[in-house]
XYZ file of C-alpha atoms in Angstrom:
221
model
C 25.711 -3.558 26.440
C 22.389 -4.208 28.168
C 22.614 -5.681 31.657
C 20.599 -8.736 32.758
C 17.416 -8.376 34.803
C 18.707 -10.564 37.683
C 22.309 -9.532 38.350
C 23.474 -11.158 41.567
C 22.571 -13.990 43.953
C 24.230 -14.729 47.259
C 23.778 -16.418 50.621
C 25.359 -15.440 53.939
C 25.165 -17.257 57.246
C 22.772 -15.786 59.778
C 25.036 -15.982 62.824
C 27.216 -12.992 63.831
C 30.071 -13.727 61.423
C 27.737 -13.296 58.374
C 30.066 -15.426 56.300
C 29.257 -15.284 52.588
C 28.667 -18.917 51.738
C 28.197 -18.222 48.034
C 28.048 -15.251 45.682
C 27.261 -15.350 41.954
C 26.963 -12.580 39.375
C 25.163 -12.919 36.073
C 27.343 -12.105 33.052
C 28.434 -8.644 34.210
C 31.484 -6.585 33.214
C 34.314 -6.813 35.727
C 33.917 -3.284 37.118
C 30.195 -3.739 37.724
C 30.738 -7.173 39.205
C 33.268 -5.727 41.660
C 30.964 -2.799 42.430
C 28.045 -5.117 43.228
C 30.220 -7.361 45.384
C 31.406 -4.378 47.429
C 27.833 -3.114 47.745
C 26.629 -6.476 49.087
C 29.502 -6.664 51.581
C 28.679 -3.160 52.800
C 24.990 -4.020 53.264
C 25.777 -7.260 55.103
C 28.120 -5.402 57.484
C 25.296 -3.052 58.506
C 22.348 -5.452 58.322
C 20.844 -6.872 61.501
C 18.599 -9.784 60.407
C 16.921 -9.983 63.809
C 15.474 -6.485 63.461
C 15.380 -6.242 59.661
C 14.510 -9.638 58.196
C 13.636 -8.031 54.859
C 15.370 -5.128 53.161
C 14.881 -3.551 49.737
C 16.757 -0.500 48.536
C 17.325 1.213 45.215
C 20.896 1.867 44.169
C 22.544 2.978 40.950
C 23.547 -0.662 40.551
C 19.912 -1.826 40.751
C 17.280 -3.008 43.211
C 19.076 -4.682 46.138
C 17.005 -7.129 48.225
C 17.818 -9.137 51.338
C 15.583 -11.666 53.067
C 16.409 -13.768 56.133
C 15.187 -17.017 57.586
C 16.308 -18.796 60.764
C 19.764 -19.656 59.367
C 20.667 -17.545 56.316
C 20.513 -14.152 54.648
C 19.589 -14.363 50.961
C 20.758 -11.548 48.711
C 19.617 -10.673 45.184
C 20.224 -7.671 42.955
C 17.802 -6.895 40.123
C 17.611 -4.165 37.527
C 16.313 -0.837 38.927
C 12.635 -0.695 39.901
C 12.128 -4.446 39.637
C 8.486 -5.575 40.171
C 7.759 -6.703 43.738
C 5.924 -9.807 42.519
C 8.990 -10.987 40.634
C 11.246 -10.346 43.641
C 8.953 -12.399 45.854
C 8.846 -15.255 43.332
C 12.633 -15.295 43.064
C 13.245 -15.380 46.810
C 10.639 -18.078 47.340
C 12.326 -20.321 44.773
C 15.873 -19.338 45.795
C 15.350 -20.123 49.495
C 13.527 -23.384 48.791
C 16.187 -24.666 46.378
C 19.081 -23.672 48.630
C 17.580 -25.226 51.764
C 16.609 -28.423 49.953
C 20.172 -28.984 48.745
C 22.485 -27.320 51.264
C 20.683 -26.974 54.609
C 22.994 -29.544 56.220
C 26.100 -27.628 55.071
C 25.195 -24.175 56.360
C 26.557 -24.386 59.910
C 29.977 -25.848 59.072
C 30.736 -24.194 55.722
C 33.559 -21.683 55.370
C 33.411 -18.350 53.567
C 32.788 -18.969 49.867
C 32.861 -22.751 50.204
C 29.393 -23.181 48.674
C 30.063 -21.013 45.634
C 31.017 -23.924 43.388
C 28.252 -26.315 44.598
C 25.569 -23.643 44.121
C 26.753 -22.567 40.667
C 24.316 -24.717 38.672
C 21.379 -23.763 40.883
C 22.112 -20.049 40.508
C 22.685 -20.320 36.761
C 19.255 -21.931 36.452
C 17.719 -19.061 38.408
C 19.601 -16.494 36.306
C 18.220 -18.148 33.197
C 14.671 -18.430 34.499
C 14.592 -14.846 35.746
C 16.281 -13.362 32.690
C 13.430 -10.841 32.430
C 10.465 -9.934 34.593
C 8.077 -10.719 31.727
C 9.237 -14.355 31.626
C 8.110 -15.141 35.189
C 5.284 -12.748 35.959
C 1.990 -12.533 34.068
C 1.338 -8.972 35.238
C 4.774 -7.785 34.092
C 4.334 -9.596 30.802
C 0.930 -7.997 30.331
C 2.351 -4.556 31.141
C 5.137 -5.116 28.614
C 2.608 -6.169 25.974
C 0.459 -3.140 26.778
C 3.528 -0.908 26.460
C 4.331 -2.406 23.042
C 0.700 -2.090 21.921
C 0.536 1.492 23.198
C 3.719 2.333 21.319
C 2.310 0.853 18.096
C -0.979 2.715 18.582
C 0.911 5.954 19.242
C 2.866 5.482 16.027
C -0.359 4.767 14.120
C -2.037 7.861 15.592
C 0.987 9.968 14.652
C 0.847 8.584 11.108
C -2.905 9.283 10.981
C -2.348 12.848 12.197
C 0.329 13.300 9.562
C -1.980 11.939 6.864
C -4.793 14.226 8.076
C -2.397 17.166 7.971
C -1.425 16.235 4.414
C -5.109 15.828 3.507
C -5.897 19.266 4.950
C -3.039 20.705 2.906
C -4.447 19.092 -0.244
C -7.952 20.384 0.573
C -6.576 23.877 1.210
C -4.656 23.790 -2.055
C -7.726 22.529 -3.910
C -9.774 25.348 -2.390
C -7.135 27.886 -3.420
C -7.163 26.503 -6.961
C -10.985 26.678 -6.983
C -10.892 30.296 -5.829
C -8.227 31.115 -8.421
C -10.300 29.340 -11.073
C -13.374 31.357 -10.114
C -11.274 34.510 -10.362
C -10.060 33.493 -13.834
C -13.654 32.742 -14.867
C -14.808 36.166 -13.648
C -11.936 37.890 -15.421
C -12.695 35.950 -18.607
C -16.371 36.940 -18.440
C -15.468 40.590 -17.900
C -12.978 40.513 -20.767
C -15.575 38.861 -22.985
C -18.049 41.659 -22.252
C -15.434 44.330 -22.957
C -14.497 42.718 -26.270
C -18.176 42.369 -27.204
C -18.907 46.056 -26.671
C -15.696 47.092 -28.436
C -16.577 44.981 -31.469
C -20.143 46.295 -31.334
C -18.946 49.911 -31.385
C -16.554 49.247 -34.241
C -19.267 47.478 -36.220
C -21.696 50.340 -35.547
C -19.149 52.981 -36.612
C -18.333 51.068 -39.796
C -22.022 50.594 -40.584
C -22.762 54.295 -40.116
C -19.711 55.208 -42.214
C -20.744 52.894 -45.067
C -24.321 54.234 -44.960
C -22.991 57.808 -45.057
C -20.722 57.098 -48.030
C -23.484 55.291 -49.930
C -25.882 58.172 -49.190
C -23.332 60.738 -50.371
C -22.821 58.856 -53.618
C -26.541 58.506 -54.223
C -27.127 62.216 -53.610
C -24.370 63.049 -56.110
C -26.030 60.987 -58.796
C -29.314 62.796 -58.365
């Protein structure tokens, strides 16, 4: 099963309690969902937004990113080695949408209390950022180049194979030509041998006939 490009979205309050106001995962198996949740909790426990307003790290689970503003810490987990441009686009839209709809609820909300209200917003972001190519021209171009390169590589491999086959045919044709020349030479040599053999036999027979005729004529005289 292939995992989605954008795997997790969450928001925690900026004040010392770092309460997770909402946390959403994108169609993940239970074990990976639990693993990501634990990873985010671990990062939030160690993160100091005042000294590290932005954090990006690579984990086996994917690219984990945190960005802070004056009131919240925004968390997102992407597939490994996610393009920076896509990450920036996601956080810009995520922060704007969350603040537009829930800014008044941040200070007084309890842990997890905004999970249900933010569900539709996060599902829309999951859908929009289903792949890096869908939201970033550069990533889309790179993907198209990769596909084109793969097709060209296959075509070059086929061409090399055809050239190899053509060389084999040429080599075989050359071998047949050489063999044919050898047969022609052998035939010419055999023809000469047969000619001289027939010539000798004809000469011997002619001399024999002349001798017999001469003997008979001498006897008659």
